[in-house]
CSV table of C-alpha atoms and ligand atoms in Angstrom, one decimal:
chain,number,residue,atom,x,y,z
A,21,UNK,CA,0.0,0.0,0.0
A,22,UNK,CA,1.5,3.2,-1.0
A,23,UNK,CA,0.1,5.3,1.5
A,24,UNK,CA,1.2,4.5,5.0
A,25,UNK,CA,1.6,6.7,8.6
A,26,UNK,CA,4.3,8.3,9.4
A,27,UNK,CA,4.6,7.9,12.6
A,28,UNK,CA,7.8,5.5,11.9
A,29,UNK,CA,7.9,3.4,15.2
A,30,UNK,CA,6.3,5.4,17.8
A,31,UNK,CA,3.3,3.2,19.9
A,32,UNK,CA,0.0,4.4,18.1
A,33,UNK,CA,-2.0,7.4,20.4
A,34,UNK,CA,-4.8,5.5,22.2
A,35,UNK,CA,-7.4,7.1,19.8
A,36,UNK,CA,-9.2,5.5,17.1
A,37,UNK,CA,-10.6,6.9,13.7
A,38,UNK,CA,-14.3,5.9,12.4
A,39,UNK,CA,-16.8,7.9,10.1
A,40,UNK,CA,-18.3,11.2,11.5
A,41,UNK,CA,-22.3,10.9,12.5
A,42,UNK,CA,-24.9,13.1,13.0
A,43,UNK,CA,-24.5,12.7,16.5
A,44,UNK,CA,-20.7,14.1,16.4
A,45,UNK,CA,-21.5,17.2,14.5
A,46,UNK,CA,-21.7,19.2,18.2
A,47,UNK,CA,-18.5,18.3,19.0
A,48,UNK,CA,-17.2,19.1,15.9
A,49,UNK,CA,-18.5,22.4,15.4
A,50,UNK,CA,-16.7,23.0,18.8
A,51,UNK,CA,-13.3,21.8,17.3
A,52,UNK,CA,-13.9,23.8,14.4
A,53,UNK,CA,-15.3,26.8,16.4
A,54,UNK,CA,-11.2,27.5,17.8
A,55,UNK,CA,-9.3,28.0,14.2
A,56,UNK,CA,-9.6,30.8,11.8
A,57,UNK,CA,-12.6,31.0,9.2
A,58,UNK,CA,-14.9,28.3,11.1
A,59,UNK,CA,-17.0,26.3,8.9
A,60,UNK,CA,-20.5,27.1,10.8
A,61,UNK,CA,-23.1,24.1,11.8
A,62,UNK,CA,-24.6,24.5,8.7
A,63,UNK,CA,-22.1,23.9,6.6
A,64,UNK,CA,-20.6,21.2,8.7
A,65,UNK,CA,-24.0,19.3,8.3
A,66,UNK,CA,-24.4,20.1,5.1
A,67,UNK,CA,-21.0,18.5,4.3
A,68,UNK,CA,-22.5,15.5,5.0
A,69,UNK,CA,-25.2,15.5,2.2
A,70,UNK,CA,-22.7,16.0,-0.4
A,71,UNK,CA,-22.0,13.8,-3.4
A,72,UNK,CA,-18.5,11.9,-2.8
A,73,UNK,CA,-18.4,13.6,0.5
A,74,UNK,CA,-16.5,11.9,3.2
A,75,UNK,CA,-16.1,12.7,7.1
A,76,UNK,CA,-13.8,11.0,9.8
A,77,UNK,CA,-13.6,11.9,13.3
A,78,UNK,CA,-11.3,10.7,15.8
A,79,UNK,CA,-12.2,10.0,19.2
A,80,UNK,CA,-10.1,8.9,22.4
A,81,UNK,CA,-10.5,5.0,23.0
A,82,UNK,CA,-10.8,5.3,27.1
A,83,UNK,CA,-13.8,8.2,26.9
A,84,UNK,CA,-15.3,8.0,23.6
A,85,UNK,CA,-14.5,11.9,23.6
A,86,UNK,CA,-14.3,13.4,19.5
A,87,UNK,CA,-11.2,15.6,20.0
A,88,UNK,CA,-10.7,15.7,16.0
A,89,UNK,CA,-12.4,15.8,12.2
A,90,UNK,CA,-11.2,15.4,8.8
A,91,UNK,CA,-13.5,15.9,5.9
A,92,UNK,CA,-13.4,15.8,2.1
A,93,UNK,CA,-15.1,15.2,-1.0
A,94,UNK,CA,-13.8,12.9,-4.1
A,95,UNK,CA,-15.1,12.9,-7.9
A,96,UNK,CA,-13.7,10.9,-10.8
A,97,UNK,CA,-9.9,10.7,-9.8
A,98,UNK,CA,-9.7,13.8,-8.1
A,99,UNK,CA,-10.5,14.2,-4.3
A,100,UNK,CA,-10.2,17.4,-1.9
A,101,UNK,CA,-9.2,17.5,1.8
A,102,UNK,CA,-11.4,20.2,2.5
A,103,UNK,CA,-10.7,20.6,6.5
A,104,UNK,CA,-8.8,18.8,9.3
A,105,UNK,CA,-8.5,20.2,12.8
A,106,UNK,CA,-7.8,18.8,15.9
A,107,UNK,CA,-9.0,19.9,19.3
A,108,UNK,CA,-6.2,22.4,21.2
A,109,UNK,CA,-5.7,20.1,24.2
A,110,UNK,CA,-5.3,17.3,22.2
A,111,UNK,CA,-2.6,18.4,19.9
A,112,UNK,CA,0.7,16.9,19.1
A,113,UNK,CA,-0.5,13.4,20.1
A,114,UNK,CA,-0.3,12.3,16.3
A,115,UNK,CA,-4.1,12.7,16.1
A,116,UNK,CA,-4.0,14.6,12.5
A,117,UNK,CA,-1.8,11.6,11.6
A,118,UNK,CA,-4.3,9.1,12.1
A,119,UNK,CA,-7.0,11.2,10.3
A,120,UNK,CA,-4.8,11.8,7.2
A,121,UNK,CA,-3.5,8.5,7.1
A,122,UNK,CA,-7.3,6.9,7.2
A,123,UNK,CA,-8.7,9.9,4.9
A,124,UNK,CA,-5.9,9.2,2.7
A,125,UNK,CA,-6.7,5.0,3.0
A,126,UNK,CA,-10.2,6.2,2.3
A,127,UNK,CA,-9.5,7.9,-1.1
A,128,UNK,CA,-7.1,4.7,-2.0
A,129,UNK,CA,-9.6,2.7,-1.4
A,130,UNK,CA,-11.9,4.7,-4.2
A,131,UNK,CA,-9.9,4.5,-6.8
A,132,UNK,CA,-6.9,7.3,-6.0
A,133,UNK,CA,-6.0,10.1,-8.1
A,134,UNK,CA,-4.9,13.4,-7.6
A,135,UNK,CA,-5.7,14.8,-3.9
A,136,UNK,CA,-5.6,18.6,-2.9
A,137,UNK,CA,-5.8,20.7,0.1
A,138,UNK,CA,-5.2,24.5,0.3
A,139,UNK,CA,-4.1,26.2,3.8
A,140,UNK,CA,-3.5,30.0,5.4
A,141,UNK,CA,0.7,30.4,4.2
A,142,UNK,CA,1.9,30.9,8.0
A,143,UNK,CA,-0.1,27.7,9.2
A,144,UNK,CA,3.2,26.0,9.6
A,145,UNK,CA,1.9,22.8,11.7
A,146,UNK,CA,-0.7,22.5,8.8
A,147,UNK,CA,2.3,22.5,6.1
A,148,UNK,CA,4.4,20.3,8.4
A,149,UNK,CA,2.1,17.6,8.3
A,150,UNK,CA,1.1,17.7,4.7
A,151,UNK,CA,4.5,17.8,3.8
A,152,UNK,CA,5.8,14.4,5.9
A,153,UNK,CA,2.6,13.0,4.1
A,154,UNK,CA,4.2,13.6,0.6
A,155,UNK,CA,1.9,16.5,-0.1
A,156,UNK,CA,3.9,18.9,-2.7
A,157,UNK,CA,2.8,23.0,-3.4
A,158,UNK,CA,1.8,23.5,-6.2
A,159,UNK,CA,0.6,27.0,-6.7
A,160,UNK,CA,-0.3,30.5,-4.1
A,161,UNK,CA,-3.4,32.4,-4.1
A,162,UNK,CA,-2.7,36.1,-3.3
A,163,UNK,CA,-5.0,37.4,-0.1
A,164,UNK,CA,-6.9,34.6,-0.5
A,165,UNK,CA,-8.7,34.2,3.0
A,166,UNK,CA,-10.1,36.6,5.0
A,167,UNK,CA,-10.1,37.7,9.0
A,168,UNK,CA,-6.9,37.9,8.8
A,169,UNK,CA,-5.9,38.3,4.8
A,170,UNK,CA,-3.5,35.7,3.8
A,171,UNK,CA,-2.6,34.2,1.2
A,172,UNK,CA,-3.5,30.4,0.0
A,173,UNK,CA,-1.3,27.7,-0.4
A,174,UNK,CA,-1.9,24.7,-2.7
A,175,UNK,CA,-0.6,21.5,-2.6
A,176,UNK,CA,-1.1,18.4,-4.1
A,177,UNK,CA,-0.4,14.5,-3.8
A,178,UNK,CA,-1.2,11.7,-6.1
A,179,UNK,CA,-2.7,8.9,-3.9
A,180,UNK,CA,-2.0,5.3,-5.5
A,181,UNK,CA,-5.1,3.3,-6.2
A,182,UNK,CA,-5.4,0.5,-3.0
A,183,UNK,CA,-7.7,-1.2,-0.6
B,19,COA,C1,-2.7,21.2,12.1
B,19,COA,C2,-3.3,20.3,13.2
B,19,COA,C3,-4.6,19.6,12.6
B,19,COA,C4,-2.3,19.2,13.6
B,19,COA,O1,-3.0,18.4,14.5
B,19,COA,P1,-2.1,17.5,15.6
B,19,COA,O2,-3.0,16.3,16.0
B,19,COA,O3,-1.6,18.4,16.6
B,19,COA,O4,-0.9,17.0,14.7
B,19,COA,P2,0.0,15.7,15.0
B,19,COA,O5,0.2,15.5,16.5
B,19,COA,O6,-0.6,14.5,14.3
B,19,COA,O7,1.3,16.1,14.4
B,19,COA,C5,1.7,15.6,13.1
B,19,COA,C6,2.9,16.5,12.6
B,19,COA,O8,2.4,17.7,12.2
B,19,COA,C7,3.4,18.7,12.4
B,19,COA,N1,2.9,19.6,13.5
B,19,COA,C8,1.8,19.5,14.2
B,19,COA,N2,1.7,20.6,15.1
B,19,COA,C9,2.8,21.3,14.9
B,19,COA,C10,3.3,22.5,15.4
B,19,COA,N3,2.7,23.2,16.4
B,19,COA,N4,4.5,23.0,14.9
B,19,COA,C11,5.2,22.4,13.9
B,19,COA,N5,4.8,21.2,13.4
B,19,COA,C12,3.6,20.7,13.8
B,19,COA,C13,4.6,17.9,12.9
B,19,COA,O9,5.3,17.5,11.7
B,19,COA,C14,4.0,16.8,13.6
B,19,COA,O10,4.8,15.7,13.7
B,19,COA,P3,5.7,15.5,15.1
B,19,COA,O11,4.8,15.7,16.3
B,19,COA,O12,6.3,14.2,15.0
B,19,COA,O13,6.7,16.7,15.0
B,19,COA,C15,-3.7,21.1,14.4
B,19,COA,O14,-2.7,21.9,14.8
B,19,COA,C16,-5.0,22.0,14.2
B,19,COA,O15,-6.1,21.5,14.5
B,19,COA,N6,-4.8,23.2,13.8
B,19,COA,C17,-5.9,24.1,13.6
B,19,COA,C18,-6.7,23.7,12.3
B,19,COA,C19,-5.8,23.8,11.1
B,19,COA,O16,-4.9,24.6,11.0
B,19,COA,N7,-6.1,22.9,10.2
B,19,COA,C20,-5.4,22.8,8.9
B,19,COA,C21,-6.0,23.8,8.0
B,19,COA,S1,-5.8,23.3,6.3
């Protein structure tokens, strides 16, 4: 399988990875609610009615707690990751690992193809973890997001086809 965590040989965080339900959407919203530009509720649910549309959360084995989300959308070869956060206390636990490695599993297992993401140029933890995931940039929109202006970066990765 061409698309693999990682983490190298570090014990696995006790948290575990499984499609998002309706029933996680409040804690979500939560997650989301502490970055720049929050998705609202609305679109958050609405995410979930979309065509090709795919949402993971990840939740902490011992309390069942959601403390992250990663969501997308794939169409004939080509898939976005659209948003990945991860709740501030939880951070630097490998949790957005686990989500990119199972989102990235995800779009294997759909047939591949070329995946893109863009993110806010100074959100170096964002870029950090894209790039030990093979994501490449390919390209810069100028004052792209708002509250506060910055500019977009976008990167790329071709994602093998695999189960
Ligand atoms: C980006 C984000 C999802 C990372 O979540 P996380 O669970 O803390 O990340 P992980 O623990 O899995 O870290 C994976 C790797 O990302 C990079 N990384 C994560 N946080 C970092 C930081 N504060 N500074 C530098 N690199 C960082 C590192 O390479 C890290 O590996 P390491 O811990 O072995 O050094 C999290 O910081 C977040 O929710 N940020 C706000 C939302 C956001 O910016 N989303 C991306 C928008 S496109």
């Amino acid at each position: 399988m061409e698309v693999s965590s990682p983490q190298g040989n570090r014990e696995p965080p006790p948290f575990s990875v499984r499609p998002m339900t309706g029933a996680d959407l409040e804690a979500v919203v939560v997650i989301e609610s502490e970055n720049p530009s929050p998705w609202t509720a609305g679109q958050l649910a609405s995410e979930r009615d979309q065509d090709g549309g795919w949402q993971f959360v990840a939740e902490a084995d011992a309390s069942g707690l959601v403390c992250g989300f990663v969501c997308g959308r794939s169409c004939v070869g080509e898939s976005e990751l659209l948003k990945i956060a991860v709740s501030r206390e939880y951070r630097r636990q490998g949790i957005a690992v686990q989500l990119v490695a199972h989102a990235l599993h995800y779009v294997a297992a759909q047939g591949g193809g070329c995946c893109f993401l863009e993110l806010r140029a100074a959100n170096i933890p964002a870029l950090a973890l894209y790039e030990r995931f093979g994501f490449r940039r390919v390209g810069r929109r100028k004052n792209y997001y708002a509250s506060p202006t910055e500019d977009a970066i976008l990167m790329e990765k071709v994602v093998l086809p695999g189960n």
